[in-house]
Tab-separated table of C-alpha atoms and ligand atoms in Angstrom:
chain	number	residue	atom	x	y	z
S	1	MET	CA	0.303	0.105	0.152
S	2	MET	CA	2.197	2.394	1.029
S	3	ASP	CA	4.331	1.616	-2.610
S	4	ALA	CA	1.129	2.332	-4.052
S	5	ASP	CA	1.740	6.111	-2.824
S	6	PRO	CA	3.659	8.503	-4.612
S	7	LEU	CA	4.065	10.982	-1.847
S	8	ALA	CA	5.994	8.595	0.195
S	9	ASN	CA	8.060	8.004	-2.619
S	10	GLU	CA	9.165	10.679	-3.574
S	11	LEU	CA	9.728	10.594	0.561
S	12	GLN	CA	12.276	7.164	0.224
S	13	GLN	CA	13.926	8.889	-2.248
S	14	ARG	CA	15.295	12.319	-0.623
S	15	LEU	CA	16.308	10.517	1.517
S	16	ARG	CA	18.145	7.869	0.219
S	17	ARG	CA	20.409	11.650	-1.003
S	18	LEU	CA	20.993	12.401	2.985
S	19	PRO	CA	25.544	11.269	2.958
S	20	ALA	CA	25.574	8.311	4.800
S	21	VAL	CA	28.026	10.220	8.087
S	22	ASP	CA	30.783	8.409	6.702
S	23	ARG	CA	30.952	10.223	3.555
S	24	LEU	CA	29.870	13.166	5.346
S	25	LEU	CA	33.590	12.958	7.789
S	26	GLU	CA	35.272	12.030	4.411
S	27	ALA	CA	33.944	15.732	2.636
S	28	ALA	CA	34.964	17.167	5.820
S	29	ARG	CA	38.446	16.475	6.009
S	30	GLY	CA	40.083	19.366	4.308
S	31	ASN	CA	38.681	21.555	6.892
S	32	PRO	CA	41.705	22.381	9.088
S	33	GLU	CA	39.782	23.992	11.691
S	34	LEU	CA	38.597	20.886	12.817
S	35	ASP	CA	42.435	19.378	12.945
S	36	GLY	CA	42.373	17.180	16.647
S	37	THR	CA	39.195	17.411	17.345
S	38	PRO	CA	38.612	13.500	18.815
S	39	PRO	CA	37.496	11.643	16.527
S	40	ALA	CA	33.715	10.740	18.981
S	41	LEU	CA	33.267	14.012	18.939
S	42	LEU	CA	33.212	14.334	14.592
S	43	THR	CA	30.940	10.930	14.584
S	44	ARG	CA	28.965	12.889	17.347
S	45	ALA	CA	28.653	16.392	15.698
S	46	ALA	CA	28.442	14.377	11.872
S	47	ARG	CA	24.849	12.424	12.594
S	48	GLU	CA	23.628	15.358	15.229
S	49	VAL	CA	23.472	17.046	11.468
S	50	VAL	CA	22.114	13.796	9.112
S	51	GLU	CA	19.994	13.801	11.759
S	52	ALA	CA	19.089	16.689	11.968
S	53	GLU	CA	18.707	17.050	8.164
S	54	ARG	CA	16.773	14.033	8.180
S	55	ARG	CA	13.810	15.620	10.387
S	56	ARG	CA	13.795	18.594	8.285
S	57	ILE	CA	12.979	16.764	5.189
S	58	LEU	CA	10.410	14.240	7.440
S	59	SER	CA	8.532	17.518	8.427
S	60	ALA	CA	8.357	19.659	5.725
S	61	ALA	CA	4.624	18.775	4.339
S	62	PRO	CA	4.984	18.583	1.247
S	63	PRO	CA	7.762	17.121	1.452
S	64	ASP	CA	9.623	19.349	-1.305
S	65	ALA	CA	12.750	19.466	0.926
S	66	GLU	CA	15.786	18.257	-1.084
S	67	PRO	CA	19.497	17.360	0.811
S	68	PRO	CA	21.842	19.867	0.304
S	69	PRO	CA	25.283	19.927	-2.043
S	70	ILE	CA	27.864	17.098	0.316
S	71	ALA	CA	29.133	21.604	1.564
S	72	VAL	CA	27.144	22.438	2.744
S	73	PHE	CA	27.303	19.847	5.519
S	74	ALA	CA	30.828	19.681	6.117
S	75	ARG	CA	29.706	23.711	7.122
S	76	ARG	CA	27.684	22.119	9.217
S	77	LEU	CA	29.673	19.526	10.645
S	78	ALA	CA	32.162	22.057	10.642
S	79	ASP	CA	29.322	24.559	12.985
S	80	ALA	CA	27.992	20.953	15.404
S	81	VAL	CA	31.838	20.882	15.961
S	82	ARG	CA	31.905	24.350	17.353
S	83	ARG	CA	29.155	24.191	18.658
S	84	LEU	CA	30.133	21.066	20.630
S	85	ARG	CA	33.283	22.076	22.349
S	86	ARG	CA	31.652	24.883	23.231
S	87	PRO	CA	30.486	25.188	27.219
S	88	ASN	CA	27.439	23.944	28.197
S	89	LEU	CA	26.857	26.680	30.664
S	90	ARG	CA	28.703	30.233	29.851
S	91	ARG	CA	28.921	34.221	30.576
S	92	VAL	CA	25.460	35.312	28.886
S	93	VAL	CA	24.430	39.544	28.572
S	94	ASN	CA	21.992	40.377	31.157
S	95	ALA	CA	20.299	43.483	29.098
S	96	THR	CA	17.144	42.982	31.343
S	97	GLY	CA	17.080	44.367	34.097
S	98	VAL	CA	16.403	42.037	36.147
S	99	VAL	CA	19.154	42.574	38.586
S	100	ILE	CA	18.952	39.113	40.843
S	101	HIS	CA	17.319	37.253	37.511
S	102	THR	CA	17.798	32.775	39.114
S	103	ASN	CA	17.632	31.288	35.544
S	104	LEU	CA	20.436	33.731	35.128
S	105	GLY	CA	22.407	32.570	37.355
S	106	ARG	CA	21.409	35.456	40.252
S	107	SER	CA	24.343	36.520	41.485
S	108	LEU	CA	27.152	37.498	40.199
S	109	LEU	CA	30.361	37.829	42.529
S	110	ALA	CA	31.495	39.924	44.227
S	111	ARG	CA	36.597	40.326	43.100
S	112	GLU	CA	37.304	39.538	46.922
S	113	ALA	CA	34.860	36.657	46.853
S	114	LEU	CA	36.037	35.466	43.305
S	115	GLU	CA	40.131	35.642	44.809
S	116	ARG	CA	38.212	33.457	48.121
S	117	VAL	CA	36.426	30.658	45.830
S	118	ARG	CA	40.046	30.801	43.772
S	119	GLU	CA	42.623	29.958	46.730
S	120	ALA	CA	40.304	27.709	47.980
S	121	ALA	CA	39.599	25.708	44.636
S	122	LEU	CA	43.516	25.217	43.904
S	123	HIS	CA	45.032	24.530	47.801
S	124	TYR	CA	44.230	22.437	50.244
S	125	THR	CA	42.209	24.290	52.939
S	126	ASN	CA	42.046	23.613	56.444
S	127	LEU	CA	38.107	23.310	55.890
S	128	GLU	CA	37.252	20.613	58.337
S	129	TYR	CA	40.663	21.006	60.495
S	130	ASP	CA	41.351	23.002	63.548
S	131	LEU	CA	45.137	24.043	63.122
S	132	GLU	CA	45.287	24.988	66.943
S	133	ARG	CA	43.996	21.696	68.030
S	134	GLY	CA	46.011	19.999	64.889
S	135	LYS	CA	42.271	18.146	64.688
S	136	ARG	CA	39.029	17.270	63.310
S	137	GLY	CA	37.216	20.617	63.158
S	138	SER	CA	34.088	22.330	61.585
S	139	ARG	CA	32.909	23.313	57.980
S	140	TYR	CA	31.531	26.939	59.394
S	141	THR	CA	34.010	27.812	61.447
S	142	ALA	CA	34.104	30.000	58.051
S	143	VAL	CA	31.739	31.941	58.293
S	144	ARG	CA	29.458	31.624	61.510
S	145	ASP	CA	31.358	34.658	63.601
S	146	LEU	CA	31.305	36.661	60.728
S	147	VAL	CA	27.120	35.960	59.961
S	148	CYS	CA	27.078	36.379	63.762
S	149	GLU	CA	29.731	39.396	63.684
S	150	ILE	CA	26.882	41.233	60.763
S	151	THR	CA	23.312	39.364	62.656
S	152	GLY	CA	23.932	39.689	66.094
S	153	ALA	CA	23.005	36.003	66.344
S	154	GLU	CA	24.209	33.473	69.121
S	155	ASP	CA	25.210	31.176	66.421
S	156	ALA	CA	24.923	30.130	62.907
S	157	MET	CA	25.480	27.302	60.514
S	158	VAL	CA	25.279	27.065	56.495
S	159	VAL	CA	23.324	25.446	53.592
S	160	ASN	CA	23.310	24.047	49.961
S	161	ASN	CA	20.188	26.363	49.319
S	162	ASN	CA	18.040	28.170	51.705
S	163	ALA	CA	15.160	25.829	50.394
S	164	GLY	CA	17.200	23.324	52.264
S	165	ALA	CA	17.637	25.835	55.285
S	166	VAL	CA	14.117	26.088	55.673
S	167	LEU	CA	13.647	22.013	55.099
S	168	ILE	CA	16.122	21.730	57.901
S	169	SER	CA	15.049	23.995	60.440
S	170	LEU	CA	11.794	22.674	60.182
S	171	GLU	CA	13.211	19.221	60.481
S	172	THR	CA	15.682	19.715	63.674
S	173	LEU	CA	12.454	21.845	65.949
S	174	ALA	CA	8.839	20.152	64.466
S	175	ARG	CA	9.068	16.242	62.646
S	176	GLY	CA	6.207	14.514	63.773
S	177	ARG	CA	4.607	17.575	65.477
S	178	GLU	CA	2.299	21.195	64.588
S	179	VAL	CA	4.118	24.234	62.763
S	180	VAL	CA	1.769	26.832	63.160
S	181	VAL	CA	1.678	28.919	60.531
S	182	SER	CA	-0.721	32.499	58.759
S	183	ARG	CA	-2.650	31.626	55.869
S	184	GLY	CA	-0.885	35.515	54.342
S	185	ASP	CA	2.160	32.877	54.299
S	186	LEU	CA	1.921	30.239	52.879
S	187	VAL	CA	3.227	31.044	49.598
S	188	GLU	CA	4.869	29.615	46.291
S	189	ILE	CA	8.824	31.043	45.677
S	190	GLY	CA	8.403	29.550	42.083
S	191	GLY	CA	10.045	26.199	40.927
S	192	SER	CA	7.616	24.079	43.064
S	193	PHE	CA	8.999	25.381	46.432
S	194	ARG	CA	5.751	26.052	48.281
S	195	ILE	CA	5.252	26.015	52.799
S	196	PRO	CA	3.314	23.079	52.174
S	197	GLU	CA	4.817	20.504	50.860
S	198	VAL	CA	7.810	21.589	52.080
S	199	MET	CA	6.514	21.416	55.616
S	200	ALA	CA	5.178	17.557	54.517
S	201	LYS	CA	8.899	16.978	53.035
S	202	SER	CA	10.266	17.958	56.876
S	203	GLY	CA	7.424	14.950	58.388
S	204	ALA	CA	5.922	18.652	60.654
S	205	ARG	CA	2.361	18.915	60.513
S	206	LEU	CA	0.793	22.667	59.389
S	207	ARG	CA	-1.849	23.919	60.829
S	208	GLU	CA	-2.995	27.440	59.017
S	209	VAL	CA	-4.078	29.888	61.203
S	210	GLY	CA	-6.003	33.307	59.802
S	211	THR	CA	-7.076	34.123	56.285
S	212	THR	CA	-5.400	34.590	54.029
S	213	ASN	CA	-5.226	38.551	53.806
S	214	ARG	CA	-6.202	38.969	57.733
S	215	THR	CA	-4.223	36.928	60.511
S	216	HIS	CA	-4.020	37.686	64.550
S	217	LEU	CA	-2.377	37.163	67.498
S	218	ARG	CA	-6.096	35.463	68.847
S	219	ASP	CA	-5.654	33.057	65.697
S	220	TYR	CA	-1.921	32.088	66.632
S	221	GLU	CA	-2.482	31.812	70.075
S	222	GLY	CA	-5.942	29.537	69.489
S	223	ALA	CA	-4.111	26.456	67.552
S	224	ILE	CA	-1.370	26.072	70.205
S	225	GLY	CA	-1.665	22.913	71.856
S	226	ALA	CA	-0.077	20.255	73.283
S	227	GLU	CA	1.052	18.834	69.688
S	228	THR	CA	2.311	22.778	68.452
S	229	ALA	CA	6.136	22.418	68.141
S	230	LEU	CA	7.303	26.169	66.616
S	231	LEU	CA	5.567	29.165	65.771
S	232	LEU	CA	6.408	30.250	61.406
S	233	LYS	CA	6.185	32.977	59.837
S	234	VAL	CA	7.581	33.645	55.897
S	235	HIS	CA	8.024	36.504	54.633
S	236	TRP	CA	6.576	37.376	51.556
S	237	SER	CA	9.350	37.817	49.511
S	238	ASN	CA	7.792	37.897	46.316
S	239	TYR	CA	4.273	39.361	46.290
S	240	SER	CA	2.361	41.172	48.562
S	241	ILE	CA	-1.378	41.668	49.781
S	242	VAL	CA	-2.575	45.248	50.087
S	243	GLY	CA	-5.991	46.176	50.589
S	244	PHE	CA	-8.120	45.268	54.126
S	245	THR	CA	-4.344	43.237	55.825
S	246	ALA	CA	-3.404	42.918	59.026
S	247	GLN	CA	-0.630	40.636	59.720
S	248	VAL	CA	0.913	40.106	63.031
S	249	PRO	CA	4.588	41.684	63.383
S	250	LEU	CA	7.198	39.130	64.525
S	251	ALA	CA	8.259	41.258	68.086
S	252	GLU	CA	4.574	39.592	68.724
S	253	LEU	CA	4.947	36.252	68.114
S	254	VAL	CA	7.641	36.680	69.826
S	255	ARG	CA	6.284	37.285	72.453
S	256	LEU	CA	3.488	34.910	72.287
S	257	GLY	CA	6.501	31.858	71.989
S	258	ARG	CA	7.650	33.118	75.162
S	259	ARG	CA	4.895	33.202	76.939
S	260	HIS	CA	3.794	29.390	75.813
S	261	GLY	CA	7.604	28.262	75.653
S	262	LEU	CA	8.087	27.858	71.651
S	263	PRO	CA	10.562	29.098	69.702
S	264	VAL	CA	9.262	31.502	67.143
S	265	MET	CA	11.028	30.827	63.432
S	266	GLU	CA	10.786	33.705	60.311
S	267	ASP	CA	12.025	32.370	56.830
S	268	LEU	CA	13.189	36.070	55.391
S	269	GLY	CA	14.355	34.535	51.757
S	270	SER	CA	15.969	36.767	50.201
S	271	GLY	CA	17.282	37.880	53.566
S	272	THR	CA	19.284	41.695	53.410
S	273	PHE	CA	22.302	42.703	55.767
S	274	ILE	CA	21.365	46.909	53.844
S	275	ASP	CA	18.331	48.907	54.566
S	276	PHE	CA	17.513	49.090	51.700
S	277	SER	CA	15.294	52.655	52.652
S	278	ARG	CA	19.108	54.234	53.117
S	279	TYR	CA	19.248	53.989	49.147
S	280	GLY	CA	16.057	54.938	48.338
S	281	LEU	CA	14.801	51.751	47.630
S	282	LEU	CA	11.550	49.914	49.905
S	283	LYS	CA	12.269	48.465	53.262
S	284	GLU	CA	13.208	45.040	52.938
S	285	PRO	CA	13.967	43.665	56.349
S	286	THR	CA	17.078	42.868	57.985
S	287	VAL	CA	18.598	39.493	58.873
S	288	GLN	CA	19.221	42.018	62.150
S	289	GLU	CA	15.873	43.504	62.869
S	290	SER	CA	14.587	39.537	62.991
S	291	VAL	CA	17.286	38.284	65.311
S	292	ALA	CA	17.337	42.298	67.422
S	293	ALA	CA	13.007	41.496	67.395
S	294	GLY	CA	13.989	37.567	69.168
S	295	ALA	CA	13.451	35.742	66.492
S	296	ASP	CA	14.723	31.985	67.503
S	297	VAL	CA	15.480	31.373	64.294
S	298	VAL	CA	17.030	33.052	60.872
S	299	THR	CA	16.239	31.543	57.282
S	300	PHE	CA	17.653	33.069	54.505
S	301	SER	CA	18.597	32.577	50.531
S	302	GLY	CA	22.752	33.764	50.047
S	303	ASP	CA	22.694	34.951	46.395
S	304	LYS	CA	19.937	36.741	45.942
S	305	LEU	CA	19.536	40.247	48.171
S	306	LEU	CA	22.983	38.892	50.145
S	307	GLY	CA	24.782	39.336	46.507
S	308	GLY	CA	27.530	36.364	47.444
S	309	PRO	CA	26.533	32.574	46.251
S	310	GLN	CA	23.884	29.908	46.029
S	311	ALA	CA	24.178	28.469	49.810
S	312	GLY	CA	21.234	28.830	53.169
S	313	ILE	CA	22.219	30.689	56.009
S	314	ILE	CA	20.405	29.938	59.652
S	315	VAL	CA	20.783	32.328	62.142
S	316	GLY	CA	19.321	32.032	65.923
S	317	ARG	CA	19.829	30.517	69.283
S	318	ALA	CA	22.427	28.112	70.375
S	319	GLU	CA	21.026	24.889	71.472
S	320	LEU	CA	18.375	25.510	68.406
S	321	ILE	CA	21.568	25.344	65.768
S	322	ALA	CA	23.380	23.270	67.098
S	323	ALA	CA	21.108	20.350	67.145
S	324	ILE	CA	19.691	21.463	63.558
S	325	ARG	CA	23.840	21.718	63.108
S	326	LYS	CA	23.848	18.282	64.699
S	327	ASN	CA	20.693	16.610	61.764
S	328	PRO	CA	22.194	13.944	59.427
S	329	LEU	CA	19.881	15.551	56.992
S	330	ASN	CA	23.200	18.568	57.317
S	331	ARG	CA	25.279	16.000	55.218
S	332	ALA	CA	22.542	15.922	52.679
S	333	LEU	CA	22.298	19.501	52.211
S	334	ARG	CA	26.951	19.627	53.099
S	335	ILE	CA	27.753	23.520	51.262
S	336	ASP	CA	29.993	22.817	49.583
S	337	LYS	CA	34.465	24.258	50.032
S	338	LEU	CA	34.192	27.443	46.849
S	339	THR	CA	30.875	27.777	48.234
S	340	LEU	CA	31.557	28.190	51.834
S	341	ALA	CA	35.012	29.946	50.256
S	342	ALA	CA	32.874	32.325	48.147
S	343	LEU	CA	30.537	33.219	51.386
S	344	GLU	CA	33.105	33.842	53.019
S	345	GLY	CA	34.643	36.659	50.964
S	346	THR	CA	30.615	38.509	50.343
S	347	LEU	CA	30.816	38.149	54.528
S	348	ARG	CA	33.694	40.507	54.349
S	349	LEU	CA	32.693	42.563	52.422
S	350	TYR	CA	29.780	43.455	54.391
S	351	ARG	CA	31.728	44.435	57.628
S	352	ASP	CA	32.343	47.735	55.706
S	353	GLU	CA	28.471	48.616	54.463
S	354	ALA	CA	30.109	51.464	52.139
S	355	GLN	CA	32.154	48.741	50.169
S	356	ALA	CA	30.118	46.244	50.284
S	357	VAL	CA	27.411	48.218	48.277
S	358	ARG	CA	30.464	49.696	45.993
S	359	GLU	CA	31.807	45.540	45.665
S	360	ILE	CA	29.015	43.416	45.875
S	361	PRO	CA	28.393	43.635	42.200
S	362	THR	CA	23.577	42.639	43.294
S	363	LEU	CA	23.686	45.842	46.162
S	364	ARG	CA	26.176	47.643	43.035
S	365	GLN	CA	23.087	47.558	40.400
S	366	LEU	CA	20.498	47.673	43.052
S	367	THR	CA	21.901	52.249	44.386
S	368	GLN	CA	22.926	52.378	41.190
S	369	PRO	CA	21.474	55.990	40.216
S	370	GLU	CA	19.563	56.626	37.260
S	371	ASP	CA	21.738	59.683	36.412
S	372	ALA	CA	24.819	56.706	36.586
S	373	LEU	CA	23.095	55.042	33.519
S	374	ARG	CA	22.309	57.856	31.428
S	375	PRO	CA	25.928	57.543	29.511
S	376	ARG	CA	26.447	54.121	29.504
S	377	ALA	CA	23.029	54.569	28.000
S	378	GLU	CA	23.813	57.367	25.974
S	379	ALA	CA	26.503	55.677	24.709
S	380	LEU	CA	25.781	52.083	23.906
S	381	ALA	CA	22.547	53.874	21.339
S	382	GLN	CA	24.603	56.378	19.965
S	383	ARG	CA	27.322	52.769	18.970
S	384	LEU	CA	24.413	51.777	17.329
S	385	ALA	CA	23.460	53.869	15.498
S	386	SER	CA	26.984	54.630	14.213
S	387	LEU	CA	26.479	51.605	13.052
S	388	GLY	CA	24.505	53.280	10.097
S	389	ASP	CA	21.957	51.333	9.225
S	390	PRO	CA	18.951	53.855	7.754
S	391	ARG	CA	16.422	50.461	9.639
S	392	LEU	CA	18.266	50.961	12.366
S	393	GLU	CA	16.107	52.661	16.040
S	394	ALA	CA	18.464	53.472	18.733
S	395	THR	CA	17.219	55.456	21.256
S	396	VAL	CA	17.076	56.592	24.925
S	397	ALA	CA	13.916	55.735	27.116
S	398	ARG	CA	13.104	56.292	30.637
S	399	ARG	CA	11.644	52.882	31.719
S	400	SER	CA	11.858	50.358	35.658
S	401	SER	CA	13.855	47.691	36.556
S	402	LYS	CA	13.160	44.889	38.856
S	403	ALA	CA	15.018	43.178	41.364
S	404	GLY	CA	13.456	40.051	40.595
S	405	GLY	CA	14.814	36.780	42.876
S	406	GLY	CA	11.555	37.016	44.597
S	407	SER	CA	12.985	40.034	45.984
S	408	LEU	CA	12.011	43.286	46.495
S	409	PRO	CA	8.627	42.263	44.183
S	410	LEU	CA	6.857	46.040	44.161
S	411	LEU	CA	9.769	47.776	43.415
S	412	ASP	CA	9.792	49.229	40.177
S	413	LEU	CA	13.634	50.972	39.778
S	414	PRO	CA	13.582	54.043	37.272
S	415	SER	CA	16.223	52.767	34.930
S	416	PRO	CA	18.050	54.591	31.048
S	417	CYS	CA	17.141	51.765	28.587
S	418	VAL	CA	18.653	51.395	25.042
S	419	GLN	CA	15.510	50.846	22.785
S	420	VAL	CA	15.543	49.245	19.882
S	421	ARG	CA	13.247	48.562	16.795
S	422	LEU	CA	13.969	47.591	13.370
S	423	ARG	CA	12.456	48.173	10.359
S	424	GLY	CA	11.084	45.510	8.973
S	425	VAL	CA	12.122	42.660	11.270
S	426	SER	CA	9.446	42.144	14.482
S	427	ALA	CA	10.946	41.913	18.000
S	428	ARG	CA	10.472	39.231	18.242
S	429	ARG	CA	12.708	38.563	15.675
S	430	VAL	CA	15.485	40.619	17.165
S	431	GLU	CA	15.115	39.158	20.420
S	432	THR	CA	15.096	36.419	19.276
S	433	ALA	CA	18.276	36.685	17.192
S	434	LEU	CA	20.101	38.108	20.155
S	435	ARG	CA	19.901	35.159	21.993
S	436	ARG	CA	21.489	32.825	19.587
S	437	ALA	CA	24.405	35.085	18.870
S	438	GLU	CA	27.859	34.396	21.014
S	439	PRO	CA	27.738	35.806	24.291
S	440	PRO	CA	24.015	35.195	24.001
S	441	VAL	CA	22.369	39.084	24.813
S	442	ILE	CA	19.255	38.452	26.797
S	443	ALA	CA	16.716	41.432	26.520
S	444	ARG	CA	13.661	42.028	27.289
S	445	ILE	CA	10.206	43.358	24.669
S	446	GLU	CA	7.523	46.585	25.667
S	447	GLU	CA	6.242	48.327	23.788
S	448	GLU	CA	8.134	46.854	20.858
S	449	ALA	CA	11.107	47.823	20.955
S	450	VAL	CA	13.506	45.696	22.282
S	451	ILE	CA	15.306	46.201	25.020
S	452	PHE	CA	18.839	46.897	26.861
S	453	ASP	CA	18.060	47.907	30.753
S	454	LEU	CA	22.206	49.008	31.656
S	455	ARG	CA	21.202	48.524	35.190
S	456	THR	CA	22.086	45.201	34.472
S	457	VAL	CA	24.273	44.738	31.396
S	458	LEU	CA	28.511	45.043	32.946
S	459	PRO	CA	30.939	47.737	30.412
S	460	GLU	CA	32.248	45.699	29.394
S	461	ASP	CA	29.019	43.746	28.502
S	462	GLU	CA	28.133	46.150	25.663
S	463	ASP	CA	30.367	45.318	23.079
S	464	PRO	CA	28.944	42.202	22.919
S	465	ILE	CA	25.679	43.578	22.438
S	466	VAL	CA	26.921	46.245	19.157
S	467	ALA	CA	28.683	43.011	17.535
S	468	ALA	CA	24.968	40.945	18.160
S	469	VAL	CA	22.557	43.745	16.535
S	470	ALA	CA	25.470	44.790	13.693
S	471	ARG	CA	25.619	41.234	12.710
S	472	ILE	CA	21.459	40.687	13.259
S	473	LEU	CA	22.253	44.102	10.592
S	474	GLU	CA	24.392	41.576	8.356
S	475	GLU	CA	22.554	38.296	7.953
S	476	GLY	CA	19.095	40.753	7.039
P	501	PLP	C1	13.465	32.312	47.891
P	501	PLP	C2	13.291	31.941	49.028
P	501	PLP	C3	12.601	30.145	49.253
P	501	PLP	C4	14.140	29.712	48.776
P	501	PLP	O1	15.738	30.313	48.655
P	501	PLP	P1	16.747	29.217	47.852
P	501	PLP	O2	17.822	30.143	48.114
P	501	PLP	O3	16.121	29.772	45.946
P	501	PLP	O4	16.287	27.674	47.616
P	501	PLP	C5	12.514	30.493	50.378
P	501	PLP	N1	11.904	31.258	50.940
P	501	PLP	C6	11.528	31.653	50.181
P	501	PLP	C7	10.249	33.393	51.280
P	501	PLP	C8	12.053	32.590	49.224
P	501	PLP	O5	12.086	33.561	49.367
């Protein structure tokens, strides 16, 4: 039956004209760029190129696609080898204006933090070795003193990320018992971190109280019983409830906890050591304030507003932190030495707030005034205009950047942006082509224009942006 179908027959003919992998390798042999390429890599690239063409022929309806000449395949093979040789995890230009962009790796490290990583990576370290006593030491010594010094907490430890910090804290303090939480605090952070689900994984039982928009002290009080292990507050890091609302301040919850002999934990999410309202941004509660209000355990991220590596930091009362540290789960959530080194390097900068704001990229970008960004935006627009393509319009427009990373959700940071339109080409197509440039440039689209937000564009990213746009112009 199939043989009788002329269309199917035609398709078979075309597929038979695809080059064999060996023939393609033979055809590519003269290309000096491929000299020294491991044979296994060449074969993989050749297979991928032939397979891609096979899929293209099969998906063309009606099947009108002839395989191209062998020279074209050979060129594609060289492209494929280049692509396969390139690191998978690599630099991109963040022109989105979202400072803590989780998909783009959240925070950039300060140079000082990188120095600490270098040293720890290239040399043996005293990671778990007490140099005074010549015996096994604690992995947390490197950052514990610094975190306590900065936050005023009695004790501190760190794990892999804040999700892990919340999990291990709940598991240690409330497994098999109840945790009282306001319904307004049952948040989803994204990437499947939801308070009720983490609670279930920890083995603690959720005792919801109050309503989404209003929860009172008496709601918490009414839920306390023989099964209660912990009162939990979760910072609304990535959303806001406005209007007819009421929440219980941490200090009041702490007083209630003390009356009933119950610990109070706060998941601060982002966690910041500096008061952003002093820099003209919105107020975000600081870790110091939570500690001062008497929270027994406070958890927060290392790579959100703190501007360090991915980590989960836990601070609080010494006996509770000691119990968390001893939890066998800690072995599974353990922070590695490179992260620890980066965290220590970042924390050291916080001893001097002015220095922290200057040298920690996340803080620098968030606090950078509009006026400091404008000359850079104007220069970049000028460089793009000088490419001399009459279809290209590059202007500076005032738009707003975001903190991102589930931090300061209501914050709009005014930011001078370069706004690009290319006559005859949709903003979506330009955005896609930028994403496929090398290095990839990640931009956003607003009002049918491609936007480069200078707040997150590093000075060394400006040349790649100009090169990527020039390439798009060349290719039509
Ligand atoms: C971001 C966040 C988390 C998860 O932190 P990670 O460091 O991403 O694991 C937990 N709780 C809150 C409130 C958060 O904002």
